[in-house]
Every structure is written in structure tokens, then in C-alpha cells.
Amino acid sequence: MEERLKSIRFIAITIGGFVAALSIFFATAQYRRRRKNHHKCSPKSCYLQADQTKPQHAFKRVLADNSYSPFKHLKLDASRHDNASNSHPYQAEIFELVENPRLEFSFIDGIVDSEISEEYTWVETVSQLKELLDVLIKERVFAVDTEQHSLRSFLGFTALIQISTRKEDYLVDTIALHDSMGVLRPVFAEPSICKVFHGADNDVLWLQRDFHIYVVNLFDTAKACDLLSKPQKSLAYLLETYCGVTTNKLLQREDWRQRPLSKEMVQYARIDAHYLLYIANCLITELKQQGTEISCPDDKFDFVLEASRRSNMTCLQLYAKEVEAFPGESAASSLTSRHLNGQGAVSSVYFKTEFQDLVMRLCAWRDIMARVHDESLRYVLSDQAIVALADRPPMTLAEICRTITQADLNVDLSFNSLLPSPSSVVCSHLDDVHTLLQDNISNLNDIFPMILQKCLGSSGSCPLSILNYALLVNCNLKVSLVSKQNMVKSSKQVARKTSRELFVQKFSCKTPVYHNCKIFANDGRLLCYCDRRKLEWYLHRELAKLVDDNPPAIMLLFEPKGRPEDEDNDFYIQSKKNICVCCGEGNHYLRYRIIPSCYRIHFPEHLKSHRSHDIVLLCVDCHEVAHSAAEKYKKQIAAEFGIPLFVSKVVDSKEVQVISGSSESATNDEEVGVPPLQLRTAAMALLRHGPRMPSKRREELMQIVMRYYGGREITGADLEAALLVGMSPHERRRLKKKKGISFKHSAGSILPNMQNNVGCTETSSIVDASEVGILNSSDSTKAEACNGQQEFRKADDDVGDSTIGADSGVDEVNYTFKDSLKSDTHGASNRKGDCIGNSDDNYESRGPSNGTVELNHKKYDGTAQSKHNSKLSLLGHGPHGKQVVNHLLKEYGEDGVRQFCQRWRQVFVEALQPRFLPAGWDVMHRI
């Protein structure tokens, strides 16, 4: 037995050594090949001058060039009302199919032979393409697949289209017929003919990009797999399961530009489309069976039609170029973040800034060179090479080539061993790379336009093509980089960058927001996407069962209250990407509420509970733009409704009766009340530094606090109470935690001369909202729609709805508008509106004659009675938001709230022009 174990160990060691030796042999061979290529690398004329192997250079018409201009979609005749600049040209037809899905055709049924015949039709001439059109227009259904090439092209292009009818297979040479593929546009857009794809999300976009072909009436077998909760959804799995056919998916990465195609590639291409109709028929049969087994007799849900509806939702996608604020910006941000996080703490701010700027230069150069030469980014210069060059900038041309080669050796050999290192682009423009890595560049803002002119200008080294000529027209590059010479001048820029990075690190989401887990109803209908925590909640309570692992999916074991289709809303049954919805940034993002919280928190519960439509992800920069637009619009809301944004003044309600009964207070009205922030600041300063202050300054601050208390003398306890005026419970806890002290025991040493003032009544050191009168207006926005600042004062403690207080534990504040009894000769109020809450909750309001605001032909006269929640801070927009929502509900009901939400969505869209909003998101979304 022992001898046998020794033999096994010997064999294992021998095999391990052989594998290691084989790996070393291949690595050495690759290194030698790349070293050989490195020795040949030297500055020379552009390789494209002699390279005639790129088939896209023969294209006479290109819809998506390599410029920074947006993609232009097909325009139909002007008589179509849905032909807007950013809309789908066949939107009406697709919406009809989504709303009324139908499958009025029969797929291939019966048994399909796993061996396909040798006969197929290769389509490479315009006449053959027209003959194919004549064939397809008579069909009710046909299968489609595409093969793409992306390595030696910036945007990629369709190299082959496979089409299969029930009788024949067609392989369309889209390279030879690139300029004529529009011939097939009518049949793909015909609503009465179903096109069967598998995983059509990319195919639909690629056909738009290359040929302006738009798919209408689609059946996606991948969507059917979703409904059936298949363990796998790949086409290879379906082929093996239903047809007993195995395919080599490595052929998908072959160079589909080559002509003629190899026998293996032809076979692979045919198989992908040949069996699709049969597979679709099998899946539809299962969908019908599942509908019979699960659905209740009264349930009209049809799994087949649901699969068709979801498939046609895919058709609504529109191709768009990925546009960045600056070339290579997202790649540079991602590389910098990954490298610096992996390295840990950097040696200095200067090193970090220098590394970032070098990465930015190289990524921008790579982006421009890829567009000029129509190459993929990974072909021009790998990510690993950029990091290596920026980490330790080489000084000579030979060192640059050596650094790139060594960095590429560390990349996965299976794919990148096919690529030359350095690439032909780098070898042709090695001097440019060397220039970028130098620190003595005097004018960095002009370097990239100079390089572009050097490549494509009148005496440029690179040939102009239909793909790159537009770069000279609409490329306007602005760079702001840091070098040693301008390091001091850019200190503010470095500080801003550092501050921004710290903000991102502290506040951005640390984990993905969308897990895209699925929840199905007990009849198999998709209810929504959610996170893992929600799934685990249902599973832990045995309210659902797990039906899929990747991505996780559960089926509820009870009948849910509602379904997405009940509300005519597809937003909640769409997967979502963890990227900024505006610019597509995926490295960091924050949640952003399109409807500001100061309004949303006061919505009726059923209008805000479990509603995520108006919560999106934004990067820091886009978040700043959105927040600025929201603050600006809040000011418009304040002026429109005559409801100021901020509480202007507060006054101790225990002094209300004293003020009301004093004739002197009427003449000295300006001395009554104080802004809450000013009160808090004064109280804090006196509590902390009162004994050490100059007497004049201490007296100024004392006067501020005394105005809050109606002008009476104050005690140290009064200061403690004033410090907490208007704070929400959360703010109080945060203040206590932040300061780590209690002022109760120190009041005596702050104002010793005030401890025994005659006639003073000490108040509790913890004030409640019930002790605060509010005199409300917006000093910052100057929203004086009611001809002067409006002031609110809370009623006594015994006023209000005791039921609310008992149930919620939240003190409510009653307030309304009330004019002064004293007016000038013109009938307008001399005194700013003073609101006094009465014990019977009756409020008397006499607004100024011009104090009304029109809103959709209705007037807001300032007399709406409201209740102030003491859990809301008086420093924020909470009181304003509550008044606005209360007014909307009173005047327009819940429809007013819905229209209010739509206005905010429109503000968001106009401010940011988001390009990556989740499918189903809509400005007109109804809650």
C-alpha cells in the first residue's frame, strides 16, 4: 500500500512538473515573440498606410463614425407624429405589440434532426439580398442571429447575419453588403412577421448602429427562459437540452471578418439560427403548460403573451454612443481608483496627482488613437500597460516599449497572446507617447488637438477615412493637467480633487444598490426586482421558496396585493444597472431623490411606501448639478405658492400672552422673534465663551436671545433651552454625541450675574417644539408673495389632536397665517403676519389684499391650517414642505401631488439630460 502511494505521488509530481514546464515554454515563447516585436518597434509612418486588411475601410456609408457626435437614428416621413429626434421610429408599432401581444403563427413542431444538411445560401450580392427579402416577406416567422467583430474596430461592426426560415438557412455577408443592408429594413420592421432571437438586447442595438434596421415584433427565447425559471439561459444549454447539439462557444471569439469562413465557423453560425424556431416552439409549449398548471380558472394571465410582451420591450431600446465629458475619462477614473486602492496609502499628494494626470493623458491619447485608427482600446494599449507607464514613467523610447511588453505579459495569455505588444498604433506614434510622459510640457491644453492635427491634418501621417474624418470637425478637447512647473499654481485644483475624493470615499455607496434579485408571484408572474436582504426576509419567514440561484429568485407562497401591470407600469419589473443615470459612471454613485424629501415625507403613506421610481443613482458631479437645480426650483415653488422656504423667526410661546397684551410690543415689533439659526449660534457662543467675551459682544448676543424670550431677562437655563430650539430629536442626539458634554451643570458659571434676576422664570433645559412659536419667511429666497414675511406661532401644549399624539408619539404644531390688526391707510399690513394658535384650533386670518398667489386658476390665500411636526427641524425646509403638500392635498387632492411629482421629474430631466435611466422610468409615471 505504501509503495502504491509513493507511485501515485511520483506520478502527480511528474505531471505537475510537466504542466509547469509547458507553461514556462509557452510564456517564454510569447515573451520572445513580443520581445522580437519590441525590437522592431520604433517611430515610423502610420501602419495604416500599408495595411489594407481592414474591411471597414471599404465601406462607403457609415451610420456610426468614430467622432464624438451623437448617433442619429432613422427618420421616417414627417407625417408620423412619433418621429421625434430622440424617439424610436417604430415606437407606435412596438407599443401596440407591448400592450396587445399576440402570437398568431406556428413555429416548427415535431422532431428535429440533430444533423443539419450541408445546404445553405450564402448571400453576398445585392440581387441575392433582394431575393432574400422576397422570401422573408412571405414568412410569418424567421430566426435571426448576428456575429460581431470588435477587436480591430472602435465601435465594432456586424460581420455576419444568420437567418433561418422553416425551410432554409441563409448566411448574409454584411461586410460585402454593408452599404446595401437597408434592403432588409422593411421586413424587420413589419409587425405581422415575428423575428426570433436569443438574447436580443445587443443584436437589436447593433442592427440599428450599422444598418438602421429596427426590429418590430420580436420573440426572445431568453425571455421565455426567464419566465420558465430555467437553470441556465444560454443558447448552448437550450441546444443541448432540446436538440442534443453541442457547440464550441470559443468560435464566437474567432475573427469573423475573414473570408472565406472556415467550415467550423460556417457550421457554428448556422446552428445558432437553424434550431431557434424549434427551441421557441418547445418553450412556448412549456409556457402554455405552466399557465395551465399554475393559473387559477379566473386568471387571464398568459405566459406566452407575457414572454412576447417582454421581448418587444427590448425592441424599444435605442443605440447611443458612450459619450464622456473628456476622452478616456471613465477609464482613467477606474484605473486610478483600482491602482491607488490596491497600493494602499501613497507617499505624497504630489505622487498621487502626478499618477492620476499621467493615467488621464494616456487614456485620452488611447481614446483618440483608437478613433483615428478605428481600433479597439485594448488593441491600442492595455489597461495594465497604462498603469505601468504612469507608475514609473520610462525616459526613453526603448524603455517605453519594454514597459508595455512586460505589462502585457502579466495579462491572461489565452486571448492577449494574439495581440502584438506594443501595438502597431504605439509603434507608429511612439514619439507622442514619449511626449505625454514628459514633465516639461508647457501648454498641455493644446497637446491633444496638436496630436489630432498631426494624425489627420493636411500633412497628417494617418489616412483619412469615412470613420475618422468627422473628428477634425467636432472634436473640441480641453485638458487640465498638472505638471511640476504648474504644481504651485494648481494647489487649489489639487485641494478640490482631494476633497472630492474624500467625499466620494465617505458618502458614495459602498456596495451595489441593485442586486437585481427577482420576486415572482405564486402564478409565476414577475412582480419586481429587489435586493438580497428582501429575498432573505421572505425566505426566513417561509413566505417564499427559492427558484433560482444566479441571479437569486424567489416565488411567493401567498397571493400578493397588487401587480405591476395593475398600475400599467413596467419600471418595477426591469433590471437596473449600478451606474449614474446621467453620465454612466460606475465607479461611485449616490442615491438621489428626485422628489425632495422635505415634500415627499409629508405625502400620504400609500403614495410613498415601497416606491423607488424617483430614487436614482448619480455620481458626485451629476449629484451636484441635480441638487443645484432642485434648490433653484424650490425657490420657484416658494414664490409660486407664497410659502417661504425657511422659518424666518421663532419666539417662545410662553411669552405670547405677554407680547399680545403689551402695547409697547406693537411699536417695537422688529424686536420680537429671532431667526432660529441666529438664536442657536448666539446661545452656543454664550454657553461656551460667555465669561471670556468682550462685554460689548456679549451684550449683542444677549439681545438676540432676549428677543426670542420677548425681551425679558434670561438665565443660564434659558440659554440651554435656546440652544435646542427648533432641533429635531435626531439633531439633539447628534449635538450631544458631537459635543460630548451637557450644559446643565455649567450654566451657573456662564452668566453668574443672571442667576437671581427678579421676575425670571427658569425653563427646562430641554425645549420641545411646543415651546416654540414660529414666525416664518424665507430670508434667503426673499419669497414675499404675501406682501411681507409671514410668521407662524405654535399654539399651547393642550392644543391639537390628542389622538395623533397618542398614536405616533409625535408632538404636532398648529399654525396658520394671521394679519396684524394694525394697517396703514391703504389697508395693507404694517406689521408682518403674526400667527397665534388658539386653544379651540380656530384660526382667524385676514391676509393683505394682494397676498394671494394663482395656481392653476386657484388661489392660495395663506389661510390653510397646518400642523407642525416637532420631529422636523426648523432650520431646514421641512415646515415649507409640509405646508406645500397640505395645500396641494386640500386644493387638488392626490392628483395634485402626482402632478407635483411630474413637475420635479421634468426639472430633473431638463437639468441633467440623463442617458441611462432604467427602462420604464417616465416623467408621467403615476403613483
PDB file of C-alpha atoms in Angstrom, residues 803-812 871:
ATOM      1  CA  THR A 803     -55.267  61.006  19.087  1.00  0.00           C
ATOM      2  CA  ILE A 804     -52.381  61.742  16.771  1.00  0.00           C
ATOM      3  CA  GLY A 805     -50.075  62.423  19.649  1.00  0.00           C
ATOM      4  CA  ALA A 806     -51.058  59.244  21.417  1.00  0.00           C
ATOM      5  CA  ASP A 807     -50.667  57.042  18.415  1.00  0.00           C
ATOM      6  CA  SER A 808     -47.497  58.387  16.972  1.00  0.00           C
ATOM      7  CA  GLY A 809     -45.672  59.870  19.915  1.00  0.00           C
ATOM      8  CA  VAL A 810     -45.072  62.982  17.835  1.00  0.00           C
ATOM      9  CA  ASP A 811     -45.995  66.436  19.048  1.00  0.00           C
ATOM     10  CA  GLU A 812     -47.977  68.325  16.456  1.00  0.00           C
ATOM     11  CA  LYS A 871     -39.614  65.991  14.773  1.00  0.00           C
TER      12      LYS A 871
END
